[in-house]
PDB file of C-alpha atoms and ligand atoms in Angstrom:
ATOM      1  CA  MET A1163       0.056  -0.009  -0.102  1.00  0.00           C
ATOM      2  CA  ASN A1164       1.446   3.402  -1.086  1.00  0.00           C
ATOM      3  CA  ILE A1165       0.540   6.455   1.066  1.00  0.00           C
ATOM      4  CA  GLU A1166       1.199  10.134  -0.047  1.00  0.00           C
ATOM      5  CA  CYS A1167       0.609  12.656   2.734  1.00  0.00           C
ATOM      6  CA  LEU A1168      -0.333  16.153   1.612  1.00  0.00           C
ATOM      7  CA  THR A1169      -0.708  19.058   4.079  1.00  0.00           C
ATOM      8  CA  VAL A1170      -3.509  21.242   2.722  1.00  0.00           C
ATOM      9  CA  GLY A1171      -5.125  24.584   3.507  1.00  0.00           C
ATOM     10  CA  PRO A1172      -4.991  27.209   6.362  1.00  0.00           C
ATOM     11  CA  PHE A1173      -5.418  24.620   9.088  1.00  0.00           C
ATOM     12  CA  GLN A1174      -2.784  22.340   7.702  1.00  0.00           C
ATOM     13  CA  SER A1175      -4.985  19.484   7.404  1.00  0.00           C
ATOM     14  CA  GLY A1176      -3.667  15.941   6.414  1.00  0.00           C
ATOM     15  CA  CYS A1177      -4.939  14.718   3.114  1.00  0.00           C
ATOM     16  CA  TYR A1178      -3.840  11.206   2.212  1.00  0.00           C
ATOM     17  CA  ILE A1179      -3.813   9.502  -1.079  1.00  0.00           C
ATOM     18  CA  VAL A1180      -3.506   5.696  -0.826  1.00  0.00           C
ATOM     19  CA  TRP A1181      -3.254   3.043  -3.553  1.00  0.00           C
ATOM     20  CA  GLY A1182      -2.294  -0.530  -4.334  1.00  0.00           C
ATOM     21  CA  PRO A1183      -1.270  -2.267  -7.443  1.00  0.00           C
ATOM     22  CA  GLU A1184      -4.575  -1.648  -9.176  1.00  0.00           C
ATOM     23  CA  ARG A1185      -3.755   2.237  -9.034  1.00  0.00           C
ATOM     24  CA  HIS A1186      -7.255   3.121  -8.033  1.00  0.00           C
ATOM     25  CA  ALA A1187      -6.725   5.501  -5.201  1.00  0.00           C
ATOM     26  CA  LEU A1188      -8.516   6.313  -1.993  1.00  0.00           C
ATOM     27  CA  VAL A1189      -8.420  10.054  -1.270  1.00  0.00           C
ATOM     28  CA  ILE A1190      -8.840  10.514   2.450  1.00  0.00           C
ATOM     29  CA  ASP A1191      -9.912  14.033   3.667  1.00  0.00           C
ATOM     30  CA  PRO A1192      -9.594  16.324   0.629  1.00  0.00           C
ATOM     31  CA  GLY A1193      -9.650  19.480   2.729  1.00  0.00           C
ATOM     32  CA  ALA A1194      -8.325  22.099   0.554  1.00  0.00           C
ATOM     33  CA  ASP A1195      -5.769  22.864  -2.229  1.00  0.00           C
ATOM     34  CA  ALA A1196      -7.601  20.749  -4.909  1.00  0.00           C
ATOM     35  CA  GLN A1197      -4.820  21.629  -7.503  1.00  0.00           C
ATOM     36  CA  ALA A1198      -2.200  19.965  -5.287  1.00  0.00           C
ATOM     37  CA  ILE A1199      -4.399  16.813  -4.719  1.00  0.00           C
ATOM     38  CA  LEU A1200      -5.018  16.663  -8.517  1.00  0.00           C
ATOM     39  CA  ALA A1201      -1.332  17.108  -9.329  1.00  0.00           C
ATOM     40  CA  CYS A1202      -0.555  14.078  -6.853  1.00  0.00           C
ATOM     41  CA  LEU A1203      -3.123  11.872  -8.520  1.00  0.00           C
ATOM     42  CA  ASP A1204      -1.678  12.746 -12.028  1.00  0.00           C
ATOM     43  CA  ALA A1205       1.932  12.312 -10.931  1.00  0.00           C
ATOM     44  CA  HIS A1206       1.320   8.820  -9.910  1.00  0.00           C
ATOM     45  CA  GLY A1207      -1.057   7.925 -12.851  1.00  0.00           C
ATOM     46  CA  LEU A1208      -3.988   7.421 -10.492  1.00  0.00           C
ATOM     47  CA  ASP A1209      -7.760   7.552 -10.660  1.00  0.00           C
ATOM     48  CA  THR A1210      -9.941   7.641  -7.746  1.00  0.00           C
ATOM     49  CA  ALA A1211     -11.983   4.553  -6.380  1.00  0.00           C
ATOM     50  CA  CYS A1212     -13.522   6.524  -3.590  1.00  0.00           C
ATOM     51  CA  TYR A1213     -13.244   9.725  -1.348  1.00  0.00           C
ATOM     52  CA  LEU A1214     -13.143   8.815   2.358  1.00  0.00           C
ATOM     53  CA  LEU A1215     -14.088  11.547   4.759  1.00  0.00           C
ATOM     54  CA  THR A1216     -13.144  10.992   8.440  1.00  0.00           C
ATOM     55  CA  HIS A1217     -15.740  13.627   9.416  1.00  0.00           C
ATOM     56  CA  GLY A1218     -17.599  16.700   8.063  1.00  0.00           C
ATOM     57  CA  HIS A1219     -15.458  19.602   9.202  1.00  0.00           C
ATOM     58  CA  ILE A1220     -14.809  22.103   6.411  1.00  0.00           C
ATOM     59  CA  ASP A1221     -11.082  21.620   6.627  1.00  0.00           C
ATOM     60  CA  HIS A1222     -11.408  17.917   5.785  1.00  0.00           C
ATOM     61  CA  VAL A1223     -13.938  18.385   2.891  1.00  0.00           C
ATOM     62  CA  SER A1224     -13.728  21.700   1.132  1.00  0.00           C
ATOM     63  CA  ALA A1225     -11.750  20.449  -1.938  1.00  0.00           C
ATOM     64  CA  LEU A1226     -14.119  17.472  -2.472  1.00  0.00           C
ATOM     65  CA  ALA A1227     -16.421  19.074  -5.111  1.00  0.00           C
ATOM     66  CA  GLU A1228     -13.477  20.426  -7.204  1.00  0.00           C
ATOM     67  CA  VAL A1229     -11.281  17.294  -7.050  1.00  0.00           C
ATOM     68  CA  SER A1230     -14.342  14.890  -7.738  1.00  0.00           C
ATOM     69  CA  ALA A1231     -15.287  16.926 -10.729  1.00  0.00           C
ATOM     70  CA  LYS A1232     -11.967  15.934 -12.369  1.00  0.00           C
ATOM     71  CA  HIS A1233     -11.934  12.466 -10.899  1.00  0.00           C
ATOM     72  CA  PRO A1234     -15.387  11.247 -10.353  1.00  0.00           C
ATOM     73  CA  ALA A1235     -15.951   8.685  -7.686  1.00  0.00           C
ATOM     74  CA  PRO A1236     -18.321   8.293  -4.682  1.00  0.00           C
ATOM     75  CA  TYR A1237     -17.661   9.877  -1.513  1.00  0.00           C
ATOM     76  CA  ALA A1238     -18.255   8.102   1.846  1.00  0.00           C
ATOM     77  CA  ILE A1239     -19.154   9.892   5.147  1.00  0.00           C
ATOM     78  CA  HIS A1240     -21.198   9.047   8.263  1.00  0.00           C
ATOM     79  CA  ALA A1241     -24.864  10.136   8.061  1.00  0.00           C
ATOM     80  CA  LEU A1242     -24.614  12.332  11.193  1.00  0.00           C
ATOM     81  CA  ASP A1243     -21.933  14.539   9.671  1.00  0.00           C
ATOM     82  CA  LEU A1244     -23.260  14.381   5.939  1.00  0.00           C
ATOM     83  CA  LYS A1245     -26.246  16.330   7.568  1.00  0.00           C
ATOM     84  CA  TRP A1246     -24.293  19.512   7.908  1.00  0.00           C
ATOM     85  CA  ALA A1247     -20.977  18.977   6.028  1.00  0.00           C
ATOM     86  CA  PHE A1248     -22.200  20.597   2.690  1.00  0.00           C
ATOM     87  CA  GLY A1249     -24.327  23.385   4.127  1.00  0.00           C
ATOM     88  CA  PRO A1250     -23.904  26.933   5.339  1.00  0.00           C
ATOM     89  CA  LEU A1251     -23.374  25.845   8.937  1.00  0.00           C
ATOM     90  CA  ASN A1252     -19.921  24.471   7.936  1.00  0.00           C
ATOM     91  CA  ARG A1253     -18.622  27.717   6.399  1.00  0.00           C
ATOM     92  CA  LEU A1254     -15.643  29.362   8.147  1.00  0.00           C
ATOM     93  CA  PRO A1255     -14.916  32.665   6.638  1.00  0.00           C
ATOM     94  CA  PRO A1256     -12.521  34.020   5.825  1.00  0.00           C
ATOM     95  CA  TYR A1257     -10.750  30.729   5.559  1.00  0.00           C
ATOM     96  CA  TYR A1258     -13.269  28.483   3.932  1.00  0.00           C
ATOM     97  CA  SER A1259     -16.543  29.541   2.294  1.00  0.00           C
ATOM     98  CA  ASP A1260     -17.130  26.852  -0.387  1.00  0.00           C
ATOM     99  CA  THR A1261     -19.443  24.092   1.021  1.00  0.00           C
ATOM    100  CA  ARG A1262     -20.774  23.077  -2.294  1.00  0.00           C
ATOM    101  CA  ARG A1263     -22.136  19.462  -2.249  1.00  0.00           C
ATOM    102  CA  PRO A1264     -20.150  17.145  -4.650  1.00  0.00           C
ATOM    103  CA  ALA A1265     -22.011  16.039  -7.625  1.00  0.00           C
ATOM    104  CA  GLY A1266     -21.270  12.379  -7.316  1.00  0.00           C
ATOM    105  CA  ALA A1267     -22.910   9.540  -5.414  1.00  0.00           C
ATOM    106  CA  PHE A1268     -22.310   9.071  -1.713  1.00  0.00           C
ATOM    107  CA  ARG A1269     -22.158   6.166   0.637  1.00  0.00           C
ATOM    108  CA  THR A1270     -22.968   6.365   4.268  1.00  0.00           C
ATOM    109  CA  LEU A1271     -20.488   4.938   6.763  1.00  0.00           C
ATOM    110  CA  ALA A1272     -21.174   3.041  10.029  1.00  0.00           C
ATOM    111  CA  ASP A1273     -19.137   1.528  12.769  1.00  0.00           C
ATOM    112  CA  GLY A1274     -18.227  -2.046  11.978  1.00  0.00           C
ATOM    113  CA  GLN A1275     -18.397  -1.972   8.278  1.00  0.00           C
ATOM    114  CA  THR A1276     -15.741  -3.328   5.966  1.00  0.00           C
ATOM    115  CA  TRP A1277     -15.212  -2.031   2.500  1.00  0.00           C
ATOM    116  CA  THR A1278     -12.890  -2.925  -0.219  1.00  0.00           C
ATOM    117  CA  ASP A1279     -12.020  -0.210  -3.002  1.00  0.00           C
ATOM    118  CA  GLY A1280      -9.168  -0.165  -5.300  1.00  0.00           C
ATOM    119  CA  GLY A1281      -8.123  -3.694  -4.162  1.00  0.00           C
ATOM    120  CA  MET A1282      -7.631  -2.526  -0.572  1.00  0.00           C
ATOM    121  CA  SER A1283      -9.925  -3.643   2.469  1.00  0.00           C
ATOM    122  CA  TYR A1284     -10.545  -1.363   5.361  1.00  0.00           C
ATOM    123  CA  ALA A1285     -12.755  -1.263   8.472  1.00  0.00           C
ATOM    124  CA  VAL A1286     -14.759   1.738   9.580  1.00  0.00           C
ATOM    125  CA  ILE A1287     -14.430   2.485  13.172  1.00  0.00           C
ATOM    126  CA  GLY A1288     -17.048   4.896  14.620  1.00  0.00           C
ATOM    127  CA  THR A1289     -15.244   7.391  16.671  1.00  0.00           C
ATOM    128  CA  PRO A1290     -17.752  10.112  17.699  1.00  0.00           C
ATOM    129  CA  GLY A1291     -16.671  12.761  20.221  1.00  0.00           C
ATOM    130  CA  HIS A1292     -14.840  15.246  18.179  1.00  0.00           C
ATOM    131  CA  SER A1293     -17.902  15.502  15.712  1.00  0.00           C
ATOM    132  CA  PRO A1294     -21.138  13.267  15.871  1.00  0.00           C
ATOM    133  CA  GLY A1295     -20.197  11.237  12.786  1.00  0.00           C
ATOM    134  CA  GLY A1296     -16.444  10.985  13.168  1.00  0.00           C
ATOM    135  CA  VAL A1297     -14.945   7.745  11.854  1.00  0.00           C
ATOM    136  CA  CYS A1298     -11.359   6.152  11.597  1.00  0.00           C
ATOM    137  CA  PHE A1299     -10.282   4.102   8.665  1.00  0.00           C
ATOM    138  CA  TYR A1300      -8.262   0.828   9.581  1.00  0.00           C
ATOM    139  CA  PHE A1301      -6.416  -1.047   6.926  1.00  0.00           C
ATOM    140  CA  PRO A1302      -5.487  -4.419   8.701  1.00  0.00           C
ATOM    141  CA  ALA A1303      -3.239  -5.840   6.036  1.00  0.00           C
ATOM    142  CA  ASP A1304      -1.012  -2.886   6.445  1.00  0.00           C
ATOM    143  CA  ARG A1305      -1.812  -2.014  10.066  1.00  0.00           C
ATOM    144  CA  VAL A1306      -2.535   1.596   9.165  1.00  0.00           C
ATOM    145  CA  LEU A1307      -5.099   3.802  10.746  1.00  0.00           C
ATOM    146  CA  PHE A1308      -6.180   7.130   9.389  1.00  0.00           C
ATOM    147  CA  SER A1309      -7.445   8.798  12.559  1.00  0.00           C
ATOM    148  CA  GLY A1310      -9.019  12.193  11.415  1.00  0.00           C
ATOM    149  CA  ASP A1311      -9.318  14.560  14.308  1.00  0.00           C
ATOM    150  CA  THR A1312     -10.036  11.837  16.859  1.00  0.00           C
ATOM    151  CA  LEU A1313      -6.334  11.166  17.686  1.00  0.00           C
ATOM    152  CA  PHE A1314      -3.099  13.114  17.027  1.00  0.00           C
ATOM    153  CA  GLN A1315       0.419  12.766  18.056  1.00  0.00           C
ATOM    154  CA  GLY A1316       0.423  13.385  21.803  1.00  0.00           C
ATOM    155  CA  THR A1317      -3.116  14.606  21.960  1.00  0.00           C
ATOM    156  CA  VAL A1318      -6.721  14.216  20.773  1.00  0.00           C
ATOM    157  CA  GLY A1319      -9.379  16.184  19.064  1.00  0.00           C
ATOM    158  CA  ARG A1320     -11.343  19.140  20.747  1.00  0.00           C
ATOM    159  CA  THR A1321     -14.753  18.429  21.800  1.00  0.00           C
ATOM    160  CA  ASP A1322     -16.011  22.028  22.325  1.00  0.00           C
ATOM    161  CA  LEU A1323     -17.210  22.481  18.793  1.00  0.00           C
ATOM    162  CA  ALA A1324     -20.831  21.961  17.722  1.00  0.00           C
ATOM    163  CA  GLY A1325     -21.878  18.210  18.342  1.00  0.00           C
ATOM    164  CA  GLY A1326     -18.765  17.474  20.274  1.00  0.00           C
ATOM    165  CA  ASP A1327     -18.817  15.300  23.327  1.00  0.00           C
ATOM    166  CA  GLY A1328     -15.910  14.485  25.721  1.00  0.00           C
ATOM    167  CA  ARG A1329     -17.498  11.444  27.083  1.00  0.00           C
ATOM    168  CA  MET A1330     -17.916   9.863  23.631  1.00  0.00           C
ATOM    169  CA  LEU A1331     -14.409  10.771  22.628  1.00  0.00           C
ATOM    170  CA  THR A1332     -13.086   8.824  25.666  1.00  0.00           C
ATOM    171  CA  GLN A1333     -15.131   5.639  24.482  1.00  0.00           C
ATOM    172  CA  SER A1334     -13.855   6.122  20.879  1.00  0.00           C
ATOM    173  CA  LEU A1335     -10.205   6.326  22.265  1.00  0.00           C
ATOM    174  CA  ARG A1336     -10.917   3.044  24.057  1.00  0.00           C
ATOM    175  CA  LYS A1337     -11.841   1.392  20.737  1.00  0.00           C
ATOM    176  CA  LEU A1338      -8.521   2.651  19.090  1.00  0.00           C
ATOM    177  CA  ALA A1339      -6.428   1.341  21.932  1.00  0.00           C
ATOM    178  CA  GLN A1340      -7.626  -2.227  20.872  1.00  0.00           C
ATOM    179  CA  LEU A1341      -5.650  -1.982  17.748  1.00  0.00           C
ATOM    180  CA  PRO A1342      -2.169  -3.726  17.447  1.00  0.00           C
ATOM    181  CA  PRO A1343       0.391  -1.461  19.109  1.00  0.00           C
ATOM    182  CA  GLU A1344       2.501  -1.350  16.010  1.00  0.00           C
ATOM    183  CA  THR A1345      -0.435   0.305  13.921  1.00  0.00           C
ATOM    184  CA  ARG A1346       0.937   3.394  12.106  1.00  0.00           C
ATOM    185  CA  ILE A1347      -1.360   6.283  12.657  1.00  0.00           C
ATOM    186  CA  PHE A1348      -1.928   8.996  10.150  1.00  0.00           C
ATOM    187  CA  PRO A1349      -3.807  11.910  11.782  1.00  0.00           C
ATOM    188  CA  GLY A1350      -6.042  14.737  10.464  1.00  0.00           C
ATOM    189  CA  HIS A1351      -3.315  17.248  11.602  1.00  0.00           C
ATOM    190  CA  GLY A1352       0.347  16.803  12.441  1.00  0.00           C
ATOM    191  CA  PRO A1353       2.893  14.010  11.850  1.00  0.00           C
ATOM    192  CA  GLU A1354       2.400  10.268  11.658  1.00  0.00           C
ATOM    193  CA  THR A1355       2.854   8.264  14.706  1.00  0.00           C
ATOM    194  CA  ARG A1356       2.293   4.796  16.064  1.00  0.00           C
ATOM    195  CA  LEU A1357      -0.096   3.500  18.614  1.00  0.00           C
ATOM    196  CA  ALA A1358       2.675   2.072  20.865  1.00  0.00           C
ATOM    197  CA  GLU A1359       4.176   5.529  20.876  1.00  0.00           C
ATOM    198  CA  GLU A1360       0.960   7.116  21.805  1.00  0.00           C
ATOM    199  CA  PHE A1361       0.626   4.879  24.856  1.00  0.00           C
ATOM    200  CA  ARG A1362       3.907   6.323  25.928  1.00  0.00           C
ATOM    201  CA  ILE A1363       3.363   9.932  25.387  1.00  0.00           C
ATOM    202  CA  ASN A1364      -0.350  10.648  24.962  1.00  0.00           C
ATOM    203  CA  PRO A1365      -1.974  11.355  28.325  1.00  0.00           C
ATOM    204  CA  PHE A1366      -5.436  10.767  26.675  1.00  0.00           C
ATOM    205  CA  LEU A1367      -4.768   7.245  25.525  1.00  0.00           C
ATOM    206  CA  LYS A1368      -4.830   4.284  27.959  1.00  0.00           C
ATOM    207  CA  ARG A1369      -3.406   0.976  27.272  1.00  0.00           C
ATOM    208  CA  PRO A1370      -6.307  -1.609  27.347  1.00  0.00           C
TER     209      PRO A1370
HETATM  210 ZN1   ZN B1987     -12.350  18.559  12.781  1.00  0.00          ZN
HETATM  211 ZN1   ZN B1988      -9.336  19.170  11.164  1.00  0.00          ZN
END
Protein backbone atom coordinates (compact mmCIF):
# COMPACT_ATOMS: atom_id res chain seq x y z
CA MET A 1 0.00 0.00 0.00
CA ASN A 2 1.38 3.40 -1.04
CA ILE A 3 0.58 6.47 1.03
CA GLU A 4 1.15 10.07 -0.06
CA CYS A 5 0.65 12.67 2.67
CA LEU A 6 -0.33 16.19 1.63
CA THR A 7 -0.66 19.06 4.09
CA VAL A 8 -3.46 21.28 2.81
CA GLY A 9 -5.16 24.57 3.56
CA PRO A 10 -4.93 27.21 6.30
CA PHE A 11 -5.43 24.64 9.09
CA GLN A 12 -2.71 22.35 7.72
CA SER A 13 -5.02 19.38 7.36
CA GLY A 14 -3.67 15.97 6.46
CA CYS A 15 -4.99 14.71 3.11
CA TYR A 16 -3.88 11.18 2.26
CA ILE A 17 -3.80 9.47 -1.12
CA VAL A 18 -3.59 5.70 -0.79
CA TRP A 19 -3.29 3.08 -3.51
CA GLY A 20 -2.24 -0.48 -4.29
CA PRO A 21 -1.19 -2.31 -7.47
CA GLU A 22 -4.54 -1.53 -9.17
CA ARG A 23 -3.75 2.21 -9.10
CA HIS A 24 -7.28 3.13 -8.04
CA ALA A 25 -6.73 5.52 -5.18
CA LEU A 26 -8.60 6.30 -2.02
CA VAL A 27 -8.44 10.02 -1.30
CA ILE A 28 -8.88 10.58 2.41
CA ASP A 29 -9.99 14.05 3.60
CA PRO A 30 -9.53 16.32 0.56
CA GLY A 31 -9.65 19.37 2.82
CA ALA A 32 -8.27 22.12 0.56
CA ASP A 33 -5.76 22.77 -2.23
CA ALA A 34 -7.60 20.82 -4.92
CA GLN A 35 -4.87 21.55 -7.46
CA ALA A 36 -2.20 19.92 -5.27
CA ILE A 37 -4.37 16.83 -4.77
CA LEU A 38 -5.07 16.56 -8.51
CA ALA A 39 -1.37 17.01 -9.29
CA CYS A 40 -0.50 14.18 -6.91
CA LEU A 41 -3.06 11.85 -8.53
CA ASP A 42 -1.71 12.75 -11.98
CA ALA A 43 1.93 12.36 -10.97
CA HIS A 44 1.27 8.76 -9.90
CA GLY A 45 -1.09 7.95 -12.80
CA LEU A 46 -4.03 7.30 -10.45
CA ASP A 47 -7.76 7.56 -10.76
CA THR A 48 -10.00 7.66 -7.71
CA ALA A 49 -11.95 4.65 -6.42
CA CYS A 50 -13.58 6.52 -3.54
CA TYR A 51 -13.24 9.66 -1.40
CA LEU A 52 -13.21 8.84 2.30
CA LEU A 53 -14.13 11.49 4.85
CA THR A 54 -13.15 10.98 8.48
CA HIS A 55 -15.68 13.67 9.44
CA GLY A 56 -17.53 16.65 8.06
CA HIS A 57 -15.50 19.65 9.22
CA ILE A 58 -14.78 22.04 6.39
CA ASP A 59 -11.00 21.72 6.68
CA HIS A 60 -11.39 18.02 5.70
CA VAL A 61 -13.97 18.31 2.90
CA SER A 62 -13.69 21.67 1.15
CA ALA A 63 -11.78 20.46 -1.94
CA LEU A 64 -14.02 17.45 -2.51
CA ALA A 65 -16.35 19.09 -5.07
CA GLU A 66 -13.45 20.39 -7.17
CA VAL A 67 -11.34 17.22 -7.04
CA SER A 68 -14.26 14.88 -7.71
CA ALA A 69 -15.34 16.99 -10.71
CA LYS A 70 -12.03 15.94 -12.36
CA HIS A 71 -11.89 12.42 -10.89
CA PRO A 72 -15.50 11.29 -10.39
CA ALA A 73 -16.00 8.68 -7.66
CA PRO A 74 -18.39 8.21 -4.76
CA TYR A 75 -17.65 9.88 -1.45
CA ALA A 76 -18.17 8.16 1.87
CA ILE A 77 -19.16 9.87 5.11
CA HIS A 78 -21.15 9.06 8.25
CA ALA A 79 -24.81 10.16 8.04
CA LEU A 80 -24.56 12.30 11.17
CA ASP A 81 -21.88 14.49 9.58
CA LEU A 82 -23.37 14.41 6.07
CA LYS A 83 -26.32 16.36 7.54
CA TRP A 84 -24.30 19.57 7.88
CA ALA A 85 -21.01 19.06 6.03
CA PHE A 86 -22.22 20.58 2.74
CA GLY A 87 -24.41 23.35 4.12
CA PRO A 88 -23.94 26.94 5.30
CA LEU A 89 -23.36 25.89 8.93
CA ASN A 90 -19.98 24.49 7.92
CA ARG A 91 -18.66 27.77 6.44
CA LEU A 92 -15.72 29.32 8.22
CA PRO A 93 -14.97 32.68 6.65
CA PRO A 94 -12.47 34.03 5.83
CA TYR A 95 -10.69 30.66 5.65
CA TYR A 96 -13.33 28.49 4.00
CA SER A 97 -16.49 29.55 2.24
CA ASP A 98 -17.06 26.78 -0.34
CA THR A 99 -19.44 24.17 1.07
CA ARG A 100 -20.77 23.00 -2.29
CA ARG A 101 -22.13 19.48 -2.23
CA PRO A 102 -20.15 17.23 -4.59
CA ALA A 103 -22.01 16.07 -7.68
CA GLY A 104 -21.24 12.35 -7.33
CA ALA A 105 -22.94 9.55 -5.43
CA PHE A 106 -22.30 9.09 -1.73
CA ARG A 107 -22.09 6.18 0.63
CA THR A 108 -22.96 6.35 4.29
CA LEU A 109 -20.46 4.91 6.72
CA ALA A 110 -21.24 3.11 9.97
CA ASP A 111 -19.18 1.58 12.74
CA GLY A 112 -18.12 -2.00 12.03
CA GLN A 113 -18.42 -1.91 8.23
CA THR A 114 -15.72 -3.36 6.02
CA TRP A 115 -15.25 -2.04 2.50
CA THR A 116 -12.93 -2.97 -0.36
CA ASP A 117 -12.02 -0.27 -2.88
CA GLY A 118 -9.14 -0.21 -5.33
CA GLY A 119 -8.13 -3.69 -4.10
CA MET A 120 -7.69 -2.49 -0.51
CA SER A 121 -9.85 -3.61 2.41
CA TYR A 122 -10.52 -1.40 5.37
CA ALA A 123 -12.72 -1.25 8.43
CA VAL A 124 -14.79 1.71 9.53
CA ILE A 125 -14.37 2.44 13.23
CA GLY A 126 -17.02 4.81 14.54
CA THR A 127 -15.25 7.39 16.71
CA PRO A 128 -17.73 10.12 17.69
CA GLY A 129 -16.66 12.79 20.15
CA HIS A 130 -14.85 15.41 18.08
CA SER A 131 -17.88 15.41 15.76
CA PRO A 132 -21.05 13.27 15.95
CA GLY A 133 -20.28 11.25 12.80
CA GLY A 134 -16.51 10.97 13.17
CA VAL A 135 -14.91 7.73 11.93
CA CYS A 136 -11.42 6.28 11.56
CA PHE A 137 -10.31 3.99 8.73
CA TYR A 138 -8.23 0.92 9.60
CA PHE A 139 -6.38 -1.12 6.94
CA PRO A 140 -5.59 -4.43 8.68
CA ALA A 141 -3.28 -5.86 5.99
CA ASP A 142 -0.88 -2.94 6.47
CA ARG A 143 -1.80 -2.05 10.06
CA VAL A 144 -2.48 1.54 9.13
CA LEU A 145 -5.06 3.84 10.73
CA PHE A 146 -6.31 7.17 9.41
CA SER A 147 -7.48 8.79 12.61
CA GLY A 148 -8.98 12.10 11.43
CA ASP A 149 -9.33 14.58 14.28
CA THR A 150 -9.92 11.86 16.88
CA LEU A 151 -6.28 11.07 17.70
CA PHE A 152 -3.16 13.15 17.04
CA GLN A 153 0.48 12.73 17.99
CA GLY A 154 0.49 13.43 21.73
CA THR A 155 -3.08 14.68 21.99
CA VAL A 156 -6.69 14.24 20.83
CA GLY A 157 -9.36 16.25 19.01
CA ARG A 158 -11.20 19.07 20.71
CA THR A 159 -14.75 18.40 21.89
CA ASP A 160 -15.98 21.99 22.33
CA LEU A 161 -17.21 22.46 18.74
CA ALA A 162 -20.88 21.90 17.78
CA GLY A 163 -21.82 18.26 18.33
CA GLY A 164 -18.65 17.49 20.30
CA ASP A 165 -18.86 15.20 23.33
CA GLY A 166 -15.94 14.47 25.66
CA ARG A 167 -17.45 11.32 27.14
CA MET A 168 -17.98 9.84 23.66
CA LEU A 169 -14.44 10.76 22.65
CA THR A 170 -13.12 8.80 25.65
CA GLN A 171 -15.11 5.75 24.52
CA SER A 172 -13.85 6.16 20.96
CA LEU A 173 -10.23 6.27 22.17
CA ARG A 174 -10.83 3.02 24.07
CA LYS A 175 -11.77 1.39 20.77
CA LEU A 176 -8.62 2.64 19.04
CA ALA A 177 -6.50 1.37 21.94
CA GLN A 178 -7.56 -2.21 20.99
CA LEU A 179 -5.66 -2.05 17.69
CA PRO A 180 -2.22 -3.70 17.40
CA PRO A 181 0.39 -1.47 19.12
CA GLU A 182 2.53 -1.40 15.97
CA THR A 183 -0.31 0.30 14.05
CA ARG A 184 0.89 3.33 12.08
CA ILE A 185 -1.37 6.33 12.64
CA PHE A 186 -1.93 9.09 10.07
CA PRO A 187 -3.87 11.88 11.77
CA GLY A 188 -6.01 14.72 10.45
CA HIS A 189 -3.35 17.23 11.53
CA GLY A 190 0.31 16.85 12.39
CA PRO A 191 2.87 14.09 11.91
CA GLU A 192 2.51 10.34 11.58
CA THR A 193 2.82 8.35 14.80
CA ARG A 194 2.34 4.80 16.11
CA LEU A 195 -0.10 3.44 18.65
CA ALA A 196 2.71 2.11 20.87
CA GLU A 197 4.28 5.58 20.90
CA GLU A 198 0.94 7.17 21.83
CA PHE A 199 0.59 4.82 24.82
CA ARG A 200 3.90 6.30 25.97
CA ILE A 201 3.37 10.01 25.29
CA ASN A 202 -0.36 10.67 24.97
CA PRO A 203 -2.07 11.37 28.31
CA PHE A 204 -5.52 10.74 26.76
CA LEU A 205 -4.79 7.23 25.50
CA LYS A 206 -4.82 4.38 28.01
CA ARG A 207 -3.43 0.92 27.32
CA PRO A 208 -6.36 -1.58 27.40
ZN1 LIG B 1 -12.41 18.41 12.81
ZN1 LIG C 1 -9.39 19.22 11.28
